[in-house]
XYZ file of N, CA and C in Angstrom:
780
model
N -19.269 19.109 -8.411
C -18.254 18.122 -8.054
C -17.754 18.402 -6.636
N -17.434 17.439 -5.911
C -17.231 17.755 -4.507
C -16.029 17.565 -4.139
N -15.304 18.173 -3.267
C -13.778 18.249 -3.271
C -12.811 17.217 -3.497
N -13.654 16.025 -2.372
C -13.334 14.703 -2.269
C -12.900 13.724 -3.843
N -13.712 14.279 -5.058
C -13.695 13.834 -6.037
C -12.637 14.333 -7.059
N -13.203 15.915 -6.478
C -11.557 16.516 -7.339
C -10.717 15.870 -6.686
N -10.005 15.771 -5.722
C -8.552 15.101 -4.544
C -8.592 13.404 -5.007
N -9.682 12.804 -5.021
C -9.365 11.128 -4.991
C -10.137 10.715 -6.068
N -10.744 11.521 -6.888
C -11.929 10.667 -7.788
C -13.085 9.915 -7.545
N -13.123 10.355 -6.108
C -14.277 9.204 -5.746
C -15.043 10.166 -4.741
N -16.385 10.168 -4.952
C -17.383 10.931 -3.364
C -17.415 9.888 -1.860
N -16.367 10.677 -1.669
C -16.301 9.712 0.108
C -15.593 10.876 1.060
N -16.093 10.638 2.257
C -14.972 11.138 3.362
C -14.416 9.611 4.309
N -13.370 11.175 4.792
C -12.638 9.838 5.523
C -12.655 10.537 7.121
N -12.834 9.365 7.638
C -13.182 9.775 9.418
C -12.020 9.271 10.204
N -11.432 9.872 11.329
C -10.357 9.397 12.126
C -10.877 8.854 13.534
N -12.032 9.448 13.831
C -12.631 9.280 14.826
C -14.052 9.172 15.246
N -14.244 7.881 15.047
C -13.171 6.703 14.872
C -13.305 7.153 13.556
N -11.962 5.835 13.331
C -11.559 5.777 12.093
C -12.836 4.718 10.954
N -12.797 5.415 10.057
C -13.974 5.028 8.580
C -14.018 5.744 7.365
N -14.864 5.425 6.699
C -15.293 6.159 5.603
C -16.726 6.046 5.619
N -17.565 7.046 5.144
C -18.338 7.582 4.707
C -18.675 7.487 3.010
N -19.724 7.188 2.239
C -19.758 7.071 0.692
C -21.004 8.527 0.569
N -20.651 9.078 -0.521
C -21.399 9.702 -1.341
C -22.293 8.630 -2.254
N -23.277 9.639 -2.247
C -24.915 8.860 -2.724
C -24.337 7.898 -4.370
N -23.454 8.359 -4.959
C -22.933 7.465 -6.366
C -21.990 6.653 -5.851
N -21.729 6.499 -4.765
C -20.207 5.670 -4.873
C -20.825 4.427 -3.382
N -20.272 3.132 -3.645
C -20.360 1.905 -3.327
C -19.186 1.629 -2.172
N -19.000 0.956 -0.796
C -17.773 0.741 -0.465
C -18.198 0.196 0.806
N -17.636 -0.563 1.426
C -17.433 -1.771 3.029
C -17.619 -1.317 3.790
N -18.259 -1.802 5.079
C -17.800 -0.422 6.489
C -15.797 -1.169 6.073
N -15.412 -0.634 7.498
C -14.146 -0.831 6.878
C -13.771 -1.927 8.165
N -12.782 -2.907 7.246
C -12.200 -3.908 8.253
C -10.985 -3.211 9.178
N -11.220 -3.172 10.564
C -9.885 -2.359 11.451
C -8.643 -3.415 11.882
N -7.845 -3.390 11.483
C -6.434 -4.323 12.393
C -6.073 -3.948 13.525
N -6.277 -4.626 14.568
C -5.473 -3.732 15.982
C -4.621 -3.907 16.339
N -3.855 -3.307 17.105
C -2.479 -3.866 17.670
C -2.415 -5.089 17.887
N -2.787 -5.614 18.474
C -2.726 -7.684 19.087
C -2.450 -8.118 17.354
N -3.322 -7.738 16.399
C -3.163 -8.562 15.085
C -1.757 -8.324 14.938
N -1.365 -7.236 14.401
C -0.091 -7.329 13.762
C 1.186 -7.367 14.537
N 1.091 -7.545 15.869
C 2.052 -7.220 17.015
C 3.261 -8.146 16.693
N 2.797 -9.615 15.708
C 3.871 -10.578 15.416
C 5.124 -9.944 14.315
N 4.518 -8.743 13.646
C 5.437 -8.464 12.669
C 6.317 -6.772 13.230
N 5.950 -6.586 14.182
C 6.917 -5.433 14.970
C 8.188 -5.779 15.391
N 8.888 -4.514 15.160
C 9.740 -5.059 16.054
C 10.277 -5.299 17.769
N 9.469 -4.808 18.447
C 9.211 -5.002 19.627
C 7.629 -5.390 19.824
N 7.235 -6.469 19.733
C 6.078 -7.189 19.604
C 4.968 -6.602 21.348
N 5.745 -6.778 21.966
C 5.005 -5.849 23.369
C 4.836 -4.619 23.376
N 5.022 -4.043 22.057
C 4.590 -2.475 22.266
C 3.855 -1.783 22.756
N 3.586 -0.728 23.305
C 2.272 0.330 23.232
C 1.722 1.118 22.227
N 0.743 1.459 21.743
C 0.281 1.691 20.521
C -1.155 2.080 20.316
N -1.939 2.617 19.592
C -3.449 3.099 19.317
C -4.193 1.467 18.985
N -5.216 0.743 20.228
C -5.634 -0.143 19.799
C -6.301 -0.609 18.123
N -6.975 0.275 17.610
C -7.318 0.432 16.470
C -5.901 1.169 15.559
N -5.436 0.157 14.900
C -3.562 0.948 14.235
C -4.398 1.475 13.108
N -5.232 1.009 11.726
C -5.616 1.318 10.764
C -6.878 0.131 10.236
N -7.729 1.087 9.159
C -8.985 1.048 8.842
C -8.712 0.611 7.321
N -9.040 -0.515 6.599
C -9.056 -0.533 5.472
C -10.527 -1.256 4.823
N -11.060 -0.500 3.910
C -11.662 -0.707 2.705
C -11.933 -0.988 1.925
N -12.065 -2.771 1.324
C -11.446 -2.860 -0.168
C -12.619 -2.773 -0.960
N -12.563 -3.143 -2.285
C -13.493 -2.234 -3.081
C -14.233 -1.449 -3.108
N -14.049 -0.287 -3.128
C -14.524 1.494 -3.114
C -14.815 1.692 -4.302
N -15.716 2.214 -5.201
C -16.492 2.477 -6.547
C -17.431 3.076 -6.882
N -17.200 3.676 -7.521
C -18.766 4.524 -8.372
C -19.910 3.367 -8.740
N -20.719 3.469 -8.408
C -21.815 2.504 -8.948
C -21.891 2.004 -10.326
N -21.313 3.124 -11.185
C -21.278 3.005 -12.541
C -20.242 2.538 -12.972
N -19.222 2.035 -12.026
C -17.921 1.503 -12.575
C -18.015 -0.266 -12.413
N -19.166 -0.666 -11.640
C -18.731 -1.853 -10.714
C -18.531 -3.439 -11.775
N -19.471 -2.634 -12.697
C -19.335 -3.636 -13.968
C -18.150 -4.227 -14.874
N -17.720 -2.887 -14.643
C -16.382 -2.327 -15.975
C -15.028 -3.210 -14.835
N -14.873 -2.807 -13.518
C -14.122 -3.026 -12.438
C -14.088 -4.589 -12.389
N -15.337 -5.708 -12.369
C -15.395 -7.143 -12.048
C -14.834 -7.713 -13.510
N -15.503 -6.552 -14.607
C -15.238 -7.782 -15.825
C -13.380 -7.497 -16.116
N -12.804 -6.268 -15.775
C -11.203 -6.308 -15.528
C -10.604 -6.822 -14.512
N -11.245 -7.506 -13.804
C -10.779 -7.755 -12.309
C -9.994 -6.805 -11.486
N -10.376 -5.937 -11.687
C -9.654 -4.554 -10.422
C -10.700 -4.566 -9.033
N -9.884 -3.729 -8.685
C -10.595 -3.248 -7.117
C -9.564 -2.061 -6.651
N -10.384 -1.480 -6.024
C -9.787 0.175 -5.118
C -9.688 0.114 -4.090
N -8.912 -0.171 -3.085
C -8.818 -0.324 -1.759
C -8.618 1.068 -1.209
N -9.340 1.680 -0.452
C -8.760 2.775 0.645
C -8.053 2.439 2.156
N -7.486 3.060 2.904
C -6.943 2.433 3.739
C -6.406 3.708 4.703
N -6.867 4.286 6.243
C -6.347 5.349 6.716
C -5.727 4.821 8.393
N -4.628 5.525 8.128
C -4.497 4.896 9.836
C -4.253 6.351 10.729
N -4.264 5.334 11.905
C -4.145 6.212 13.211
C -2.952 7.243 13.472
N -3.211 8.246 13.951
C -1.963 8.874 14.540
C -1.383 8.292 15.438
N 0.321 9.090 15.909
C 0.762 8.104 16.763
C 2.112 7.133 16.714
N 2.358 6.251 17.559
C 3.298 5.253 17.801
C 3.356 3.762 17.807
N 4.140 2.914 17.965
C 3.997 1.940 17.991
C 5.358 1.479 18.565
N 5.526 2.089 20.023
C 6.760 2.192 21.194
C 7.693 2.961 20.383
N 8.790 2.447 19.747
C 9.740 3.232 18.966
C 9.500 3.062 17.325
N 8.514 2.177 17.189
C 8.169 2.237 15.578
C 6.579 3.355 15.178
N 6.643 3.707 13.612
C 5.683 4.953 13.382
C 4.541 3.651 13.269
N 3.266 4.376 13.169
C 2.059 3.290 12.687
C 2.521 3.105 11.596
N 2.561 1.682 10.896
C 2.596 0.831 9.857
C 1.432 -0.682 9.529
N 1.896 -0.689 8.310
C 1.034 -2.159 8.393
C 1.672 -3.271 8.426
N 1.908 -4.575 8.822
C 2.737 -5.503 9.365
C 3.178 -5.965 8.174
N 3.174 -5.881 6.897
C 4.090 -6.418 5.922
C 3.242 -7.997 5.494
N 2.923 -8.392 4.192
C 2.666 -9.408 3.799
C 2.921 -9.109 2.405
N 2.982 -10.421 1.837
C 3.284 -10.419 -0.178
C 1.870 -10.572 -0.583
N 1.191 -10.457 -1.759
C 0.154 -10.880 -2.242
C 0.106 -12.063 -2.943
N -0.972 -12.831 -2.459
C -1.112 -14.477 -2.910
C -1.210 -14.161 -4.278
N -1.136 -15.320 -5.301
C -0.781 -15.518 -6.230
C -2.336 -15.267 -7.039
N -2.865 -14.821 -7.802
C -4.122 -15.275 -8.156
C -4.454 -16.164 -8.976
N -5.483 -16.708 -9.292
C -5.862 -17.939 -9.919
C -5.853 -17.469 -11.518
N -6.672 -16.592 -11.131
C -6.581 -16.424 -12.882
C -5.324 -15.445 -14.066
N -4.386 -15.122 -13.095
C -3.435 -14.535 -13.638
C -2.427 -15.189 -13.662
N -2.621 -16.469 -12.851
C -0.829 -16.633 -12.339
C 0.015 -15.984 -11.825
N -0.053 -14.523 -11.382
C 0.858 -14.241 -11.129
C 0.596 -13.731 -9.370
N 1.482 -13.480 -8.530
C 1.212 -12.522 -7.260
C 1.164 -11.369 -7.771
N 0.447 -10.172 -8.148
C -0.297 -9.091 -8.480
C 0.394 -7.920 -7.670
N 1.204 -6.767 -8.679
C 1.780 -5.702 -8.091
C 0.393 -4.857 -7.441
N 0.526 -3.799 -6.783
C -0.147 -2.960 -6.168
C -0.003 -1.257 -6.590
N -0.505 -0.382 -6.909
C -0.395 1.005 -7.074
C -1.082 1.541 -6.518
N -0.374 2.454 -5.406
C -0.289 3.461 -4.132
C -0.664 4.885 -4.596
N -1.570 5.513 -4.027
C -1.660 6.893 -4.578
C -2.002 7.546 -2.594
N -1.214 8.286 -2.272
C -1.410 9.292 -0.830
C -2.726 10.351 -0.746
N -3.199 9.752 -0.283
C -4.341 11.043 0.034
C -3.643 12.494 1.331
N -3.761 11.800 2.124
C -3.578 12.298 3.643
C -2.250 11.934 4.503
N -1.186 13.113 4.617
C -0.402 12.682 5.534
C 1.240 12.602 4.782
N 1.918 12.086 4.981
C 2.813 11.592 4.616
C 2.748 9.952 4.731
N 3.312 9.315 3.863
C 4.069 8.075 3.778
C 5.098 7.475 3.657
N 5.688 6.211 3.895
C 6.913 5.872 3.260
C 6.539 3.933 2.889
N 6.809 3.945 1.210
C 6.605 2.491 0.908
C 7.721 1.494 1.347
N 7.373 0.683 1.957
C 8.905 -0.095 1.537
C 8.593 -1.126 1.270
N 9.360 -2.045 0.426
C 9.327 -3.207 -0.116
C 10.612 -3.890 -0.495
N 10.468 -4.886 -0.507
C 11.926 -5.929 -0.793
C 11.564 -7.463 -1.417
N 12.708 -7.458 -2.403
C 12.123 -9.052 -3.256
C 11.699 -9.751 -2.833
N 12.266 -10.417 -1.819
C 12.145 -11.851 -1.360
C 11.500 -11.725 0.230
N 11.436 -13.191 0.431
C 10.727 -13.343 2.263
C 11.845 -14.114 2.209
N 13.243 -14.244 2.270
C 14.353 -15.087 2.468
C 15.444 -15.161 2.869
N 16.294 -15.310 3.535
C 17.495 -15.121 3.736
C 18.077 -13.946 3.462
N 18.045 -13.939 2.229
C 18.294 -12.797 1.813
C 17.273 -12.174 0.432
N 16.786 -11.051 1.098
C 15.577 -10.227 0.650
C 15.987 -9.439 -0.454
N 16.974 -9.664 -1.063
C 17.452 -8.818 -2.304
C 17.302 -7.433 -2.550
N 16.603 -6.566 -3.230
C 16.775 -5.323 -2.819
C 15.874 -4.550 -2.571
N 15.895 -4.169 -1.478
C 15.022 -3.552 -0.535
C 15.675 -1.553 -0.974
N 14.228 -1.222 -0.784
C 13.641 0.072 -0.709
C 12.497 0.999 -0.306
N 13.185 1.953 0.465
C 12.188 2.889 1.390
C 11.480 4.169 0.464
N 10.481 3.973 -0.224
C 10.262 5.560 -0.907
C 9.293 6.680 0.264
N 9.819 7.600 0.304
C 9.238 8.907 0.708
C 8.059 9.316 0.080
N 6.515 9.002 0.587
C 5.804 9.645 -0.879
C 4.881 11.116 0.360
N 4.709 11.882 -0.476
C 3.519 12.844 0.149
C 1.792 12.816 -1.085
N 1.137 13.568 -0.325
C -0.015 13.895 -0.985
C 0.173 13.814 -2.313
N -0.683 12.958 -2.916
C -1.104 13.486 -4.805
C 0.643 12.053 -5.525
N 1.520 11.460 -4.661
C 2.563 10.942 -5.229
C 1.974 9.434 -5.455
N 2.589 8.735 -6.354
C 1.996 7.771 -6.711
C 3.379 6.303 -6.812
N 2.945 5.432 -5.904
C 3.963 4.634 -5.661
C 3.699 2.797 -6.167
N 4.486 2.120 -7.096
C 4.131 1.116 -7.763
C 4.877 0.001 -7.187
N 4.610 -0.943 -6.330
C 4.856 -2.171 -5.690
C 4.941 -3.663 -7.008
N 6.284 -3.817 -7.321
C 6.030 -4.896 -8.625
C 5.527 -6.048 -8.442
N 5.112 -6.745 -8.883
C 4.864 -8.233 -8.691
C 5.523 -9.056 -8.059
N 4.805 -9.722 -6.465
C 5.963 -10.419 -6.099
C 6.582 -10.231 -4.690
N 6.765 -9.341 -4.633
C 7.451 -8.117 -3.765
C 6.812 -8.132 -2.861
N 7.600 -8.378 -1.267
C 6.439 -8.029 0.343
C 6.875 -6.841 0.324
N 5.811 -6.088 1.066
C 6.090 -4.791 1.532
C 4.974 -4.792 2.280
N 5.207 -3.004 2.956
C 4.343 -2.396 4.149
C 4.215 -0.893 4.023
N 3.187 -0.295 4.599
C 3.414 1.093 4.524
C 3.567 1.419 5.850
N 4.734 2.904 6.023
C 4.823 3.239 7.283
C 3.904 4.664 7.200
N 3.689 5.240 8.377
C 3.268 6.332 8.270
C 4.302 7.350 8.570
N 4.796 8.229 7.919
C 6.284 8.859 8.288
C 6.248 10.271 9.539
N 4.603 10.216 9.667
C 4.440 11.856 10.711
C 3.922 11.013 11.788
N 4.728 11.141 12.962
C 3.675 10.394 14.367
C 1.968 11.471 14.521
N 2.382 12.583 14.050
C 1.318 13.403 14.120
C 0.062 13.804 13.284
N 0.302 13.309 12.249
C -1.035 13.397 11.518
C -1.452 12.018 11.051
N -2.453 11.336 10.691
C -3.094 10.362 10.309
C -2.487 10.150 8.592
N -2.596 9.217 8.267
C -1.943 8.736 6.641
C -3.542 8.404 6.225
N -3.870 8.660 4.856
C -4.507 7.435 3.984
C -4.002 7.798 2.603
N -4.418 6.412 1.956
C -4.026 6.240 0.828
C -4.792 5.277 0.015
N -5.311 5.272 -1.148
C -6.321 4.873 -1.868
C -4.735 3.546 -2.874
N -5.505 2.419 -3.317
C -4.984 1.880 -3.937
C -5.752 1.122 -4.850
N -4.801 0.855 -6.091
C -5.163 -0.459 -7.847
C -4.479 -2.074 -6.979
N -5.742 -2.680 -6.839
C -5.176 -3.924 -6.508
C -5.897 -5.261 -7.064
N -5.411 -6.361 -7.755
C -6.177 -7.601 -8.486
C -7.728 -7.482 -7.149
N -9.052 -7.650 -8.237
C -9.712 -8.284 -7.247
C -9.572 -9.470 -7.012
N -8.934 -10.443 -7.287
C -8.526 -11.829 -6.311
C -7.551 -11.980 -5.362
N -7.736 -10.365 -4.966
C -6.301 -9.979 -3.682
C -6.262 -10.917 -2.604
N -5.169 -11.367 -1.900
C -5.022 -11.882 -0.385
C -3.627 -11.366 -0.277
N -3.869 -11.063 1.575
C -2.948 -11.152 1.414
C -2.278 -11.984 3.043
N -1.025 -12.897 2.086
C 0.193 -13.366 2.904
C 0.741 -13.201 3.843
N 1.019 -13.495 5.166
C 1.377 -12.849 6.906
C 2.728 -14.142 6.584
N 2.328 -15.317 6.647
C 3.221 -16.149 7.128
C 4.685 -15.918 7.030
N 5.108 -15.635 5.807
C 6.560 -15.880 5.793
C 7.209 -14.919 6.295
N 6.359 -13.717 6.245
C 6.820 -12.198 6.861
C 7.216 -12.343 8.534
N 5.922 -12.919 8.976
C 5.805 -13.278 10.382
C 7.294 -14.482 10.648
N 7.536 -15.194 10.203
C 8.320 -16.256 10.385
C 9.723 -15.771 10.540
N 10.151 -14.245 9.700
C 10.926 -13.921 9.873
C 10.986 -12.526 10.876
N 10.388 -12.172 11.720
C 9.965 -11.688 12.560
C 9.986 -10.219 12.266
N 9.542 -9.870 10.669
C 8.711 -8.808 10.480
C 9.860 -8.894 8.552
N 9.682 -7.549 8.108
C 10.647 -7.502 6.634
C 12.398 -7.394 7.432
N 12.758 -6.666 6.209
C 14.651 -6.552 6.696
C 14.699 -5.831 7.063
N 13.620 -4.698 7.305
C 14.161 -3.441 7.859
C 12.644 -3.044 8.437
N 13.616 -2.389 10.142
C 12.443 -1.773 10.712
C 12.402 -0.381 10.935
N 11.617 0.188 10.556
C 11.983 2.086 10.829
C 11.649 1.885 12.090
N 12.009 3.148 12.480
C 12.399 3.172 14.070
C 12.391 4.872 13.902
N 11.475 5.490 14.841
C 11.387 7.283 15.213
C 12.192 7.756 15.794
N 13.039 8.743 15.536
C 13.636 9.232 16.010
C 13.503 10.708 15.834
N 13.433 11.010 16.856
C 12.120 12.482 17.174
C 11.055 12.810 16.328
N 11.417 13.266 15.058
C 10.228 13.427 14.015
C 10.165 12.484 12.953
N 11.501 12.306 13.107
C 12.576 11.254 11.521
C 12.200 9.872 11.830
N 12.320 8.974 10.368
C 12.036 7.618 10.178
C 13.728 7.369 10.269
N 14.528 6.501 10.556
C 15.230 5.902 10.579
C 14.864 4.121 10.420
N 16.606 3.907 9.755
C 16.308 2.229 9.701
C 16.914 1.365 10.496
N 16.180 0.086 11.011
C 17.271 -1.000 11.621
C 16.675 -2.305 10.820
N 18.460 -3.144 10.887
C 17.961 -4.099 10.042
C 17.548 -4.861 10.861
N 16.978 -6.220 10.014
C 16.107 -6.962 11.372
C 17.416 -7.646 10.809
N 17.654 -8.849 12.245
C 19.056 -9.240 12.274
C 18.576 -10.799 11.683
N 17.537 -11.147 11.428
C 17.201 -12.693 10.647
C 17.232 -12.868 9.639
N 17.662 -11.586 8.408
C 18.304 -11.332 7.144
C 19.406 -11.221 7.071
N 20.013 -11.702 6.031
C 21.667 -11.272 5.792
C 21.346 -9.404 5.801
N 22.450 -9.245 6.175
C 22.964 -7.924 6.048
C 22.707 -7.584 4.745
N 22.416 -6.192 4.304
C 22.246 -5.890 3.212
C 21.886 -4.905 3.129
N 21.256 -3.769 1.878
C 21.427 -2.164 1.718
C 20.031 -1.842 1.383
N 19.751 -0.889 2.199
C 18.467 -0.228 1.779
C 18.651 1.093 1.390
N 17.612 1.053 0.031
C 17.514 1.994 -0.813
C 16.788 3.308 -0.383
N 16.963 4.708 0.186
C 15.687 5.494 0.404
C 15.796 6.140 -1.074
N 14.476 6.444 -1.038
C 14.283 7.459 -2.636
C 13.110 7.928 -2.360
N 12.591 9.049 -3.614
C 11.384 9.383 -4.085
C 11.049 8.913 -4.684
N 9.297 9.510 -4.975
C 8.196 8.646 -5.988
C 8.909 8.460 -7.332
N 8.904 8.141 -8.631
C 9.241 8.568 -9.350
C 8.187 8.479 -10.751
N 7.992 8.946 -11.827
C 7.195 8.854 -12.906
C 7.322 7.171 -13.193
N 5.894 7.105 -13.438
C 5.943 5.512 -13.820
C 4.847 5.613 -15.689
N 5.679 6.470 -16.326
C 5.545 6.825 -18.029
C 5.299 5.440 -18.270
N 6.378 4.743 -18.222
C 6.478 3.321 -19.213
C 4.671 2.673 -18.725
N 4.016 3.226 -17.798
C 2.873 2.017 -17.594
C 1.496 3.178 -17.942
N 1.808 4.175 -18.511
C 0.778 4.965 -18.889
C 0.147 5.649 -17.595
N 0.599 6.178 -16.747
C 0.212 6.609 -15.723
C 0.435 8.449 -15.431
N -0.923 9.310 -15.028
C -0.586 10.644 -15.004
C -0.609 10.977 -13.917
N -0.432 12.263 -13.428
C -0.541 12.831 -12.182
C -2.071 13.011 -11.331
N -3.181 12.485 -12.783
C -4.396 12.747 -12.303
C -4.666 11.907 -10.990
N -5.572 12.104 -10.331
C -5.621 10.670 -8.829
C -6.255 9.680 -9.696
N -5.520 8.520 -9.568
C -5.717 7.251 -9.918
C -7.125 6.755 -10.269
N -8.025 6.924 -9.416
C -9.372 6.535 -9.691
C -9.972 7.481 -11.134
N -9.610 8.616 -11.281
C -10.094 9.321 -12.658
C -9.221 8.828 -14.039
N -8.177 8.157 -13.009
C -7.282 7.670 -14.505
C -8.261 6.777 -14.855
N -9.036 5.865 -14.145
C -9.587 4.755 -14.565
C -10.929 5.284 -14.951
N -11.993 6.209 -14.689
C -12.858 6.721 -15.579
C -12.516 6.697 -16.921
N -11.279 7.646 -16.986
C -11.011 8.452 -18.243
C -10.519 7.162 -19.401
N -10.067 6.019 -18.674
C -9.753 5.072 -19.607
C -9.768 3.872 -18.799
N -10.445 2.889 -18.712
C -10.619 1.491 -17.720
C -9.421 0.659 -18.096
N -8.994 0.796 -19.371
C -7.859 -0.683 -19.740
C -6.838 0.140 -19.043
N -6.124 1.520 -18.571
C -4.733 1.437 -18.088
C -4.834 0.852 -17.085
N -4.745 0.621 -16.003
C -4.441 -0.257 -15.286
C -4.925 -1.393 -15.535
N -4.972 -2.543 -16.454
C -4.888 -3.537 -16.783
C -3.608 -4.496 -16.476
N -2.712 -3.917 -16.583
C -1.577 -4.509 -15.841
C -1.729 -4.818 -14.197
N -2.263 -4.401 -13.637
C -2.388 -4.547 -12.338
C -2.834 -5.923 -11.944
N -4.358 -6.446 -12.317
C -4.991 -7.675 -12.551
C -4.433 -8.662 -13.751
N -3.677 -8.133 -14.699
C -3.035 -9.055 -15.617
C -1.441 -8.695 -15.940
N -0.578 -8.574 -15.246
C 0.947 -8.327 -15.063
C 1.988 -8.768 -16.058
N 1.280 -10.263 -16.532
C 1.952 -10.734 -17.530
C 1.790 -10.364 -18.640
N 1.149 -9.419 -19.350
C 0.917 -8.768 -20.244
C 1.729 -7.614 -20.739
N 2.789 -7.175 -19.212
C 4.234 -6.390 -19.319
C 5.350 -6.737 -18.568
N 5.459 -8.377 -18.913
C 6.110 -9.376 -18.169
C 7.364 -8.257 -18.767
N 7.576 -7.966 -19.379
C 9.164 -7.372 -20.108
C 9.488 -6.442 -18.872
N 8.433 -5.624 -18.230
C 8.412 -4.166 -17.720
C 9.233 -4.623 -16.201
N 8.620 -5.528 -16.272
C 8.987 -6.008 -14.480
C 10.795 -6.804 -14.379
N 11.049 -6.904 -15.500
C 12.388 -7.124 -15.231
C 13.624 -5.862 -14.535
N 14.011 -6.270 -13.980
C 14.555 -5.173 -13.445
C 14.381 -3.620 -12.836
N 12.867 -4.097 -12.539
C 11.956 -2.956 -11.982
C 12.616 -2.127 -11.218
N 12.692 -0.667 -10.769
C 13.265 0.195 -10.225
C 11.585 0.932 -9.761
N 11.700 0.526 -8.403
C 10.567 1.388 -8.149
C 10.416 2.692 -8.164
């Protein structure tokens, strides 16, 4: 077994330079689509920034050959995703924030589950794209922490170290898209971290009502059958837990009053 598999469940490396992945001879996966600065520059908060032309590298469906069957007929997919070291003028590398389109065959916009490979992170997410974004929260995650985005919900990941590179493997519907517009319209989420020497700090964006952001840690997500193992072996060891992911309404109860 190769390290990569013990750490993520899956035979791959991950490259910074440039940024990619690499597959082991059993495992299936994209070159990787790169976003550069010019793409997401609409959802910064200083849109003229300076920044690593290539910000981050993402991956979507990553798989064991032997899963790809089990994966289409549940409708899942594994996205990997690593970004650059670095800045983005006074903001850390992040990804510009979008909600996930709705899918066809679920009805629903499709939560997301975050697992950290590399680096530090910080999730944030908030209800709404509206006036007022209801309640917004920053989680802190490191290596091996596992972070659950509910249905619905825009969010973004920041990278919380200007100095080391982030990735992070993710459970996402395969009828994923995802949403820029309304994010963009409001000229990024409610809140922009902002570096301050090593530290993430927040500013609100001023096109939201005023309102409170939550920081926290990862926390156990028991109620959805989830272990400390890395995510991709959860799904060896049993393909239906994450079933909620591609079919949400199935713990329509769970998502009420979700506490990430």
């Amino acid at each position: 077994m190769t390290d990569s598999v013990k750490k993520y469940g899956l035979d791959m490396l991950i490259h910074h330079q440039p940024m990619g992945f690499s597959y082991g001879e059993e495992t299936l996966g994209p070159l990787p689509e790169i976003r550069t600065l010019d793409q997401i520059r609409a959802s910064l908060r200083d849109p003229e920034c300076t920044g690593p032309e290539q910000v981050y590298a993402i991956a979507m469906d990553v798989a064991r050959i032997s899963d790809i069957a089990e994966l289409k007929k549940r409708m899942l997919l594994f996205g990997v995703v690593t970004y650059a070291s670095g800045r983005l003028g006074e903001e850390p590398i992040r990804s510009q924030g979008h909600i996930h389109r709705v899918s066809a065959h679920s009805g629903w916009s499709p939560p997301e589950l975050y697992e950290i490979w590399q680096g530090k992170a910080i999730i944030y997410m908030q209800e709404f794209v509206a006036d007022d974004p209801g309640r917004c929260f920053a989680i802190l995650a490191e290596a091996g922490d596992k972070v659950l985005v509910p249905p619905g919900w825009a969010h973004a990941t920041v990278s919380a170290s200007p100095h080391e590179p982030l990735t992070f493997g993710a459970w996402c519907d395969r009828e994923y898209g995802f949403e820029y517009e309304a994010v963009r319209a409001y000229k990024g989420l409610a809140w922009y971290p902002i570096l301050q020497d090593e530290h993430v700090a927040w500013q609100h964006n001023r096109h939201y009502m005023p309102g409170r952001l939550h920081t926290t840690s990862p926390r156990k997500y028991r109620e959805f059958g989830i272990t400390d193992e890395p995510l991709y072996q959860q799904f060896v060891d049993d393909p239906a837990r994450f079933q909620f992911i591609s079919k949400p309404g199935m713990v329509a109860e769970k998502w009420v009053n979700f506490h990430p």
